[in-house]
PDB file of C-alpha atoms in Angstrom:
ATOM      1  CA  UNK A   1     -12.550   8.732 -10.211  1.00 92.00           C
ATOM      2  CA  UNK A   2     -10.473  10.870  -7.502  1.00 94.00           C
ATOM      3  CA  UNK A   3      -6.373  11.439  -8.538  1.00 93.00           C
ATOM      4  CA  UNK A   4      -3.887  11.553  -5.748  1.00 93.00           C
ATOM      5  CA  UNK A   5       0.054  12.480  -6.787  1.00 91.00           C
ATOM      6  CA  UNK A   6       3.074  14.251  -6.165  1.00 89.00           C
ATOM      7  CA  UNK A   7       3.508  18.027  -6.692  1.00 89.00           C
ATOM      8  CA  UNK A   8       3.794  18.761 -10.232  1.00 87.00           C
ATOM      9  CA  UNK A   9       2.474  15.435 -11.491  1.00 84.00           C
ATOM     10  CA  UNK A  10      -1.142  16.772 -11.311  1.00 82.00           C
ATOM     11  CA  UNK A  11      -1.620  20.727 -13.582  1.00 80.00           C
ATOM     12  CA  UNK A  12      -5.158  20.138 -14.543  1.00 79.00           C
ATOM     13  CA  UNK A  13      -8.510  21.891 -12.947  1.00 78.00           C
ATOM     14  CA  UNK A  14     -10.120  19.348 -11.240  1.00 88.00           C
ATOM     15  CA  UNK A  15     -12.401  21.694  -8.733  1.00 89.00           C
ATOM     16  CA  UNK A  16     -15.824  19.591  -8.565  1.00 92.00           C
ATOM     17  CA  UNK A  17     -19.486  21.532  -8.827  1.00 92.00           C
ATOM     18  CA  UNK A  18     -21.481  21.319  -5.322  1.00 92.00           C
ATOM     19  CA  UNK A  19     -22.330  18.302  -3.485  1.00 92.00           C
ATOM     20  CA  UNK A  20     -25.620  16.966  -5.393  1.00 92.00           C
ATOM     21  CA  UNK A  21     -28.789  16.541  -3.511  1.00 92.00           C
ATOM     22  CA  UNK A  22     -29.371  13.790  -1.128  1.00 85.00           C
ATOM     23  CA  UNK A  23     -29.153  10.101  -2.032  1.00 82.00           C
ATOM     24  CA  UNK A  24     -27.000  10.911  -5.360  1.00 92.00           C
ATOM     25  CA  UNK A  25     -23.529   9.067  -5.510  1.00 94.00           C
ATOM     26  CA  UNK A  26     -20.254  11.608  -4.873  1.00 95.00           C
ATOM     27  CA  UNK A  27     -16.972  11.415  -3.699  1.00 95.00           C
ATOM     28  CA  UNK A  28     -14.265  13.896  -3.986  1.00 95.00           C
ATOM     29  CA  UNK A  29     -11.643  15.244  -1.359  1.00 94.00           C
ATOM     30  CA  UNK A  30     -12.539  16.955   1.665  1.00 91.00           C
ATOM     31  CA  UNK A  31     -11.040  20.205  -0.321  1.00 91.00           C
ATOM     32  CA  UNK A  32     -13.963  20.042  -3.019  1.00 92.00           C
ATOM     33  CA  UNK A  33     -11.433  18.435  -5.643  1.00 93.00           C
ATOM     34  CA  UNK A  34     -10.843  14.951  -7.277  1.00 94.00           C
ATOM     35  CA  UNK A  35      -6.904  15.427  -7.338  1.00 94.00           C
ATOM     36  CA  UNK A  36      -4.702  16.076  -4.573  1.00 93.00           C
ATOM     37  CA  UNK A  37      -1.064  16.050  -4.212  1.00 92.00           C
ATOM     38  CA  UNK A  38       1.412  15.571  -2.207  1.00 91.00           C
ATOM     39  CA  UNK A  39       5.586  16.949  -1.606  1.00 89.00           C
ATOM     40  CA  UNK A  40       7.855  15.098  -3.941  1.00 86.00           C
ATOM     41  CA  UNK A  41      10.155  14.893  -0.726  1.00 84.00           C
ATOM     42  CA  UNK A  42       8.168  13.129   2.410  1.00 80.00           C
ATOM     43  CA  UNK A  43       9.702  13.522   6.080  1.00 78.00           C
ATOM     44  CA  UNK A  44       9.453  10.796   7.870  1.00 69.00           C
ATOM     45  CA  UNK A  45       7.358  11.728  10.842  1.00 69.00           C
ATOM     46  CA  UNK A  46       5.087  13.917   9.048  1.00 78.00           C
ATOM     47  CA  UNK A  47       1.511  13.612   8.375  1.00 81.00           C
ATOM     48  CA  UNK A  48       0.191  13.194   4.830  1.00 88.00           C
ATOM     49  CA  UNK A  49      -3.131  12.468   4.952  1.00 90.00           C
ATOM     50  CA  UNK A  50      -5.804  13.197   1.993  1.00 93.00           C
ATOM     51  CA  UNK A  51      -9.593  12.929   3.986  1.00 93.00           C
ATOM     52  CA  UNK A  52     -12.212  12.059   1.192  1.00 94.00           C
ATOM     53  CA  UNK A  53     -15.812  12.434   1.787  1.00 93.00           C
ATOM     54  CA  UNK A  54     -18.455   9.974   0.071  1.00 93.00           C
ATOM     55  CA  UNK A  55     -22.314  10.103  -0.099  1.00 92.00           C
ATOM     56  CA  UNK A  56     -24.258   7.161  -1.391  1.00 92.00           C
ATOM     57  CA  UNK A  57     -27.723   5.933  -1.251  1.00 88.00           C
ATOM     58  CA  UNK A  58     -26.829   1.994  -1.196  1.00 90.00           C
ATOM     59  CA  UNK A  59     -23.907   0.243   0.961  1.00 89.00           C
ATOM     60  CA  UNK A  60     -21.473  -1.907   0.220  1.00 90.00           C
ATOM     61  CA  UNK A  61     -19.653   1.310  -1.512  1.00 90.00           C
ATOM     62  CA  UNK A  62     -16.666  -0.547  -3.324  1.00 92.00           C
ATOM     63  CA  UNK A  63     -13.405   1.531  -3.310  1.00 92.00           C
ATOM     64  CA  UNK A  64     -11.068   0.948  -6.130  1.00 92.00           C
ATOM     65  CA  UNK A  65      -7.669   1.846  -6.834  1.00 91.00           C
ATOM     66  CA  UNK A  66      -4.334   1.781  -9.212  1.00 90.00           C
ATOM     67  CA  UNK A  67      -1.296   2.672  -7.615  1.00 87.00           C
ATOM     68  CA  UNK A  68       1.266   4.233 -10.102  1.00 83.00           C
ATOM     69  CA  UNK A  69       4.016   4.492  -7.916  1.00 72.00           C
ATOM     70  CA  UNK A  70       4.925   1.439  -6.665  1.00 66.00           C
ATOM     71  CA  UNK A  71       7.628   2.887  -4.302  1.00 65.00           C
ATOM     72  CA  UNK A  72       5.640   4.664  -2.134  1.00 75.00           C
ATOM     73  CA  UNK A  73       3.091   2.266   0.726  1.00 77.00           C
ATOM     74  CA  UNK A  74      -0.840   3.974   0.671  1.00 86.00           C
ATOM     75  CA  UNK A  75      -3.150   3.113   3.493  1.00 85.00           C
ATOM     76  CA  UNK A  76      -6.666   3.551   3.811  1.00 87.00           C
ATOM     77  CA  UNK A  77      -8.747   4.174   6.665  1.00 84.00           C
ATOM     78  CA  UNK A  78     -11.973   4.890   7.824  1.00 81.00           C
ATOM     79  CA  UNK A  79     -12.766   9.141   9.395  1.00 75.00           C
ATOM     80  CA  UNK A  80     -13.281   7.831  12.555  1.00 68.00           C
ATOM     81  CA  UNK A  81      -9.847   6.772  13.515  1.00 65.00           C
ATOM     82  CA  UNK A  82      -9.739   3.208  12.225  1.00 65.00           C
ATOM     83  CA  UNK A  83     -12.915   2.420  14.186  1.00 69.00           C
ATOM     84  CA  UNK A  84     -14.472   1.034  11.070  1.00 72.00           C
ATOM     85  CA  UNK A  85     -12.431  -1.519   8.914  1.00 75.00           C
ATOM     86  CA  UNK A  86      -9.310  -0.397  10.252  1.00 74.00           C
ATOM     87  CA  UNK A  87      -6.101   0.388   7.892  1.00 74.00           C
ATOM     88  CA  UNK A  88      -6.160  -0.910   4.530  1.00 79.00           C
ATOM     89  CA  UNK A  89      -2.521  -1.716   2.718  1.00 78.00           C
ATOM     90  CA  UNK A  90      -3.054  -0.476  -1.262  1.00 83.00           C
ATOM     91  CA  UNK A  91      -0.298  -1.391  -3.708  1.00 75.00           C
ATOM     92  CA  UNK A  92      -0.886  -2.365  -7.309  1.00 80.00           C
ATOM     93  CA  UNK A  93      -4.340  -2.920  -8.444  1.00 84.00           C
ATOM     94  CA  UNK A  94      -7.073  -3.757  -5.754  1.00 86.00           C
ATOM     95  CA  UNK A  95     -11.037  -3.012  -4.569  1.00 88.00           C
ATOM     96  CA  UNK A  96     -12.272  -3.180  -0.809  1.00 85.00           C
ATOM     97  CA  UNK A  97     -15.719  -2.871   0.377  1.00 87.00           C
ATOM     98  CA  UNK A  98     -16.861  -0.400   2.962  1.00 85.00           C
ATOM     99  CA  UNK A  99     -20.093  -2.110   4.581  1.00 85.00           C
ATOM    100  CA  UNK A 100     -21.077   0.269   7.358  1.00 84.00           C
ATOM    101  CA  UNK A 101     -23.254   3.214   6.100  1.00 85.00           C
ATOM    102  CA  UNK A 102     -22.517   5.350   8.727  1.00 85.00           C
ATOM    103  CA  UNK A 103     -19.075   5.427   7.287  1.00 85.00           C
ATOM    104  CA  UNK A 104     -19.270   8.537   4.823  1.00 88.00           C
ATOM    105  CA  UNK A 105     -15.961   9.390   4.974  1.00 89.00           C
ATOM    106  CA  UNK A 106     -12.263   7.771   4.571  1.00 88.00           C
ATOM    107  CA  UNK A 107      -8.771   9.087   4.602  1.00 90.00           C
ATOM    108  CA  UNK A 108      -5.742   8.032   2.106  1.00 91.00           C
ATOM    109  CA  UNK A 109      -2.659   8.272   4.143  1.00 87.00           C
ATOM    110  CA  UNK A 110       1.141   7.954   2.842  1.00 85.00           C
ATOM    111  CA  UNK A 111       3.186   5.200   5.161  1.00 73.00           C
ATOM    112  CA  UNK A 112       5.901   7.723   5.716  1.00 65.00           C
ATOM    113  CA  UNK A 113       3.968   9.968   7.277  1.00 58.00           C
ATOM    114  CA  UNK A 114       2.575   7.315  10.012  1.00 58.00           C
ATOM    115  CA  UNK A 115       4.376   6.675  13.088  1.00 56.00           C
ATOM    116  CA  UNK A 116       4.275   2.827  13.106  1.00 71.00           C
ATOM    117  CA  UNK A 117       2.238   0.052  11.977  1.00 79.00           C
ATOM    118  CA  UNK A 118      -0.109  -1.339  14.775  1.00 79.00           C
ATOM    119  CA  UNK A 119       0.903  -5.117  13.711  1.00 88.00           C
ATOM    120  CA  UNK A 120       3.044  -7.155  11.496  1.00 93.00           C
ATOM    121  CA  UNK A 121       2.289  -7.480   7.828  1.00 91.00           C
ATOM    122  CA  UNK A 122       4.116  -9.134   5.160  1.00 92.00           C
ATOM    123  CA  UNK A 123       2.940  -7.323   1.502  1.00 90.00           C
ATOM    124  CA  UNK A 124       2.375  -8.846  -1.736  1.00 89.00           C
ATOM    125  CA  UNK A 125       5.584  -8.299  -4.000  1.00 89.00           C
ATOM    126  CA  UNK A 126       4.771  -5.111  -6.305  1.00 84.00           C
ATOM    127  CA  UNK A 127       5.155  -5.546  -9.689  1.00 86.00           C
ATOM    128  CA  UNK A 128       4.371  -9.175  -9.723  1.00 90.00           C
ATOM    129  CA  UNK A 129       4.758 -10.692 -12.355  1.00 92.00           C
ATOM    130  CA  UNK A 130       8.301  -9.123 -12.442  1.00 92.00           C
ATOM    131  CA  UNK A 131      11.476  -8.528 -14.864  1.00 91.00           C
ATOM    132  CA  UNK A 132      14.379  -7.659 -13.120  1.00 91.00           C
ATOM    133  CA  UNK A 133      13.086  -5.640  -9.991  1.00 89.00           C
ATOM    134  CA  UNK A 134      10.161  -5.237  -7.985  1.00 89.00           C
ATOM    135  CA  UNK A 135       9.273  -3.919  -4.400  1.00 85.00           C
ATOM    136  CA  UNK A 136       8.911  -6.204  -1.050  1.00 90.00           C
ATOM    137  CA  UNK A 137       7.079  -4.227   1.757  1.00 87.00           C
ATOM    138  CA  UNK A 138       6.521  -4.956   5.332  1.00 90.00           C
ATOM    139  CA  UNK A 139       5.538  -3.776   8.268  1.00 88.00           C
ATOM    140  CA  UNK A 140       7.157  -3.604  11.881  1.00 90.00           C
ATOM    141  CA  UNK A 141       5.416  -2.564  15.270  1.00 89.00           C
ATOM    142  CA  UNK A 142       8.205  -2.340  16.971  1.00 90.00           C
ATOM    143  CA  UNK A 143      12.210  -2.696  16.946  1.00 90.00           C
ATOM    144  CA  UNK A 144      13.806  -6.044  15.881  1.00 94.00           C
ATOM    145  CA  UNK A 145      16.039  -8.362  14.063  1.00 96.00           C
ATOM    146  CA  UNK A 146      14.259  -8.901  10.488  1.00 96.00           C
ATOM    147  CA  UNK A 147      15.216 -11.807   8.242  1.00 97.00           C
ATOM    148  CA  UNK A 148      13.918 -11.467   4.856  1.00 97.00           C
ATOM    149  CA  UNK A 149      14.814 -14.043   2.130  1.00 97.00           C
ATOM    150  CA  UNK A 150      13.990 -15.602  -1.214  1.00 97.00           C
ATOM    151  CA  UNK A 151      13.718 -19.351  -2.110  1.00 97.00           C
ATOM    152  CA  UNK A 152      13.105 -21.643  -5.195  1.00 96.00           C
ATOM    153  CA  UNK A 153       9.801 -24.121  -5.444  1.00 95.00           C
ATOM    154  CA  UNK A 154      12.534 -26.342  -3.738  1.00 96.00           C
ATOM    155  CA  UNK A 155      13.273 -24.552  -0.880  1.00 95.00           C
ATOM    156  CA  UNK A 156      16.680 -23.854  -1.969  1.00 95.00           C
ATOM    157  CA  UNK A 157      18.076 -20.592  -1.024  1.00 96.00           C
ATOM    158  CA  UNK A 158      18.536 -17.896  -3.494  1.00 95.00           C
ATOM    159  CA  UNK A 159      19.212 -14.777  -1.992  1.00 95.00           C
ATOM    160  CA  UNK A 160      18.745 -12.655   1.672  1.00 96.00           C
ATOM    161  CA  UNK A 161      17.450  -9.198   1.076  1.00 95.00           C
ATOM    162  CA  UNK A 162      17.249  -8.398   4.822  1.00 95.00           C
ATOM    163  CA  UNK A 163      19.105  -9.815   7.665  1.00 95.00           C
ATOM    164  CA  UNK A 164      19.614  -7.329  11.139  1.00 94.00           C
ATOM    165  CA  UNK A 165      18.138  -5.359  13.555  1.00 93.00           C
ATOM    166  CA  UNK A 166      15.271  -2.779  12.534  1.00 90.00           C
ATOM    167  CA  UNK A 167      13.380  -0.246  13.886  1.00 83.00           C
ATOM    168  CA  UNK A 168       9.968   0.070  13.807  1.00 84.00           C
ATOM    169  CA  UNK A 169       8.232   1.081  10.957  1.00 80.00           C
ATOM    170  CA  UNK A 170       6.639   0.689   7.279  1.00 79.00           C
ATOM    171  CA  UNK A 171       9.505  -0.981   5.247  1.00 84.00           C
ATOM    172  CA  UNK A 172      10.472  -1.908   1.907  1.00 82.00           C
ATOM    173  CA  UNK A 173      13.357  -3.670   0.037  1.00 88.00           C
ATOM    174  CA  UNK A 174      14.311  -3.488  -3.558  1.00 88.00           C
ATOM    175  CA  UNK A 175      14.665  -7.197  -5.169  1.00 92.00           C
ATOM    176  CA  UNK A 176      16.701  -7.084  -8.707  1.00 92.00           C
ATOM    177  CA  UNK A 177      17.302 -10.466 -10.308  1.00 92.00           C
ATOM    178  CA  UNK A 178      20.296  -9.281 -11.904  1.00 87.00           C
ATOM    179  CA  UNK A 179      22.380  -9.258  -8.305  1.00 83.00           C
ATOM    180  CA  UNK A 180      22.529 -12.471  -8.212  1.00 86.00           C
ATOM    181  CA  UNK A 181      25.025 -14.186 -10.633  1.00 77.00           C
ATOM    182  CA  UNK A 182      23.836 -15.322 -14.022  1.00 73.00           C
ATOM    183  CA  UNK A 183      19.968 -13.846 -12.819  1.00 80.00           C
ATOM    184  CA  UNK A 184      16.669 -16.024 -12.336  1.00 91.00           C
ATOM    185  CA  UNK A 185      15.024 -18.134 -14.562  1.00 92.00           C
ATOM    186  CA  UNK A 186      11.002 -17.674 -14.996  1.00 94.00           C
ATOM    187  CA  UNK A 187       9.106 -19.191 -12.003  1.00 96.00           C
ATOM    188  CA  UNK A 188       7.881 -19.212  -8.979  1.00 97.00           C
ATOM    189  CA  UNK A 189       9.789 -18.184  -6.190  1.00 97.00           C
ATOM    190  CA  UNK A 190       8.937 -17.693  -2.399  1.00 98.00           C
ATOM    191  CA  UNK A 191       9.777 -14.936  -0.059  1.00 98.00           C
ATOM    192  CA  UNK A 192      10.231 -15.382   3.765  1.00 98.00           C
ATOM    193  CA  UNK A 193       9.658 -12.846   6.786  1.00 98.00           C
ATOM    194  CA  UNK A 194      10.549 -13.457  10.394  1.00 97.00           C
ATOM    195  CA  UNK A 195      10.742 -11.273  13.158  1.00 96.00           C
ATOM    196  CA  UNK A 196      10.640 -12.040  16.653  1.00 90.00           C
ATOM    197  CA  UNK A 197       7.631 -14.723  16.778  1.00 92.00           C
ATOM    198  CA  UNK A 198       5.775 -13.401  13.288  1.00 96.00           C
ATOM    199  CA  UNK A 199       6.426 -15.452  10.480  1.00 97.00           C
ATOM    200  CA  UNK A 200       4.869 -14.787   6.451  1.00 97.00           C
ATOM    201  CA  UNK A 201       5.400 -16.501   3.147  1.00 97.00           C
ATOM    202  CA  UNK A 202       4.420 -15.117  -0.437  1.00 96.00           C
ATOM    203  CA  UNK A 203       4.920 -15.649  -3.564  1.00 96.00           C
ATOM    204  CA  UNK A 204       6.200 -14.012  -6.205  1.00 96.00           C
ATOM    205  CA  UNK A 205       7.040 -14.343 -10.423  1.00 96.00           C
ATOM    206  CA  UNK A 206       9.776 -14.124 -12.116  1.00 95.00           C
ATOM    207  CA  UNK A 207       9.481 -13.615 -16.155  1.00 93.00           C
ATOM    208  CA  UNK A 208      12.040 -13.245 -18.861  1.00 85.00           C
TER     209      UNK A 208
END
């Protein structure tokens, strides 16, 4: 189990013992740890990347994770540039399996630090099931008018969170039932993304 947090979140020791022999399971961070951090303020623009190096016998190796900190977008990659499986979106609670055995390495990267996505993405809704606010995220390639909305299981408009032109990037939006008037009931509700000719629908659960 590796820890990744912000400054100050993370006091213990975690400094690992050496690598074990050959064909014995490991994976820590490239800096001989299983906890890294990262600044409590991030600048857009700047790189925040946490390599991690893994050495296993047997492949699939089956990456887990909990995300904590639901307001900040994680990506994993492969260490050979996305090459591999590409980028991998974690929020909430999820797994992925990394099938290629020459891939003994992978990198956790923070969204703020990356430039721009390389394609659209609409995100699952994080916390889902949700009472009053969770986090929508998406991604953007490149500059354009977003319109972002939420309906009822009848197609009925309840609210636009998003609705103008963007640049590119990895975005998020802040739902809270209480804005609108007298607040949601529990449900199921959708959520709508279009820009330009990409189009996404999730859904998302409302409990009181």
């Amino acid at each position: 189990k590796l820890y990744l947090g912000a400054e100050g979140a993370i006091t213990r020791d975690y400094n690992l013992p050496p690598v074990p022999p050959s064909g014995a399971f490991d994976a820590r961070f490239a800096t001989q740890s299983m906890a890294a951090t990262y600044p409590v303020s991030l600048k857009s623009g700047n790189d925040y990347s946490y390599p991690i190096t893994v050495q296993s016998r047997t492949y699939p190796v089956t990456v887990q994770w909990n995300i904590i900190d639901g307001a900040k977008d994680f990506v994993l990659t492969d260490g050979v540039n996305g090459k591999s499986f590409g980028e991998k979106h974690m929020s909430g609670s999820g797994s992925f399996q990394i099938a290629n055995k020459n891939v003994k390495s992978f990198v956790v990267k923070i969204a703020e630090g990356l430039s721009k996505p390389k394609s659209f993405a609409l995100h699952q809704n994080y916390p889902n099931p949700f009472n009053p606010t969770t986090v929508i995220k998406y991604d953007l390639p490149e500059d354009g008018r977003v319109l972002l909305r939420v309906y009822n299981i009848l197609g009925e408009l309840v609210t636009t969170l998003v609705d103008g032109t963007e640049t590119a990037g990895y975005k998020s939006v802040s739902f809270n039932t209480a804005s609108i008037g007298g607040g949601l009931s529990s449900g199921v509700y959708f959520y709508r993304l279009e820009t330009g000719s990409f189009i996404d629908v999730k859904k998302l659960a409302v409990i009181r």
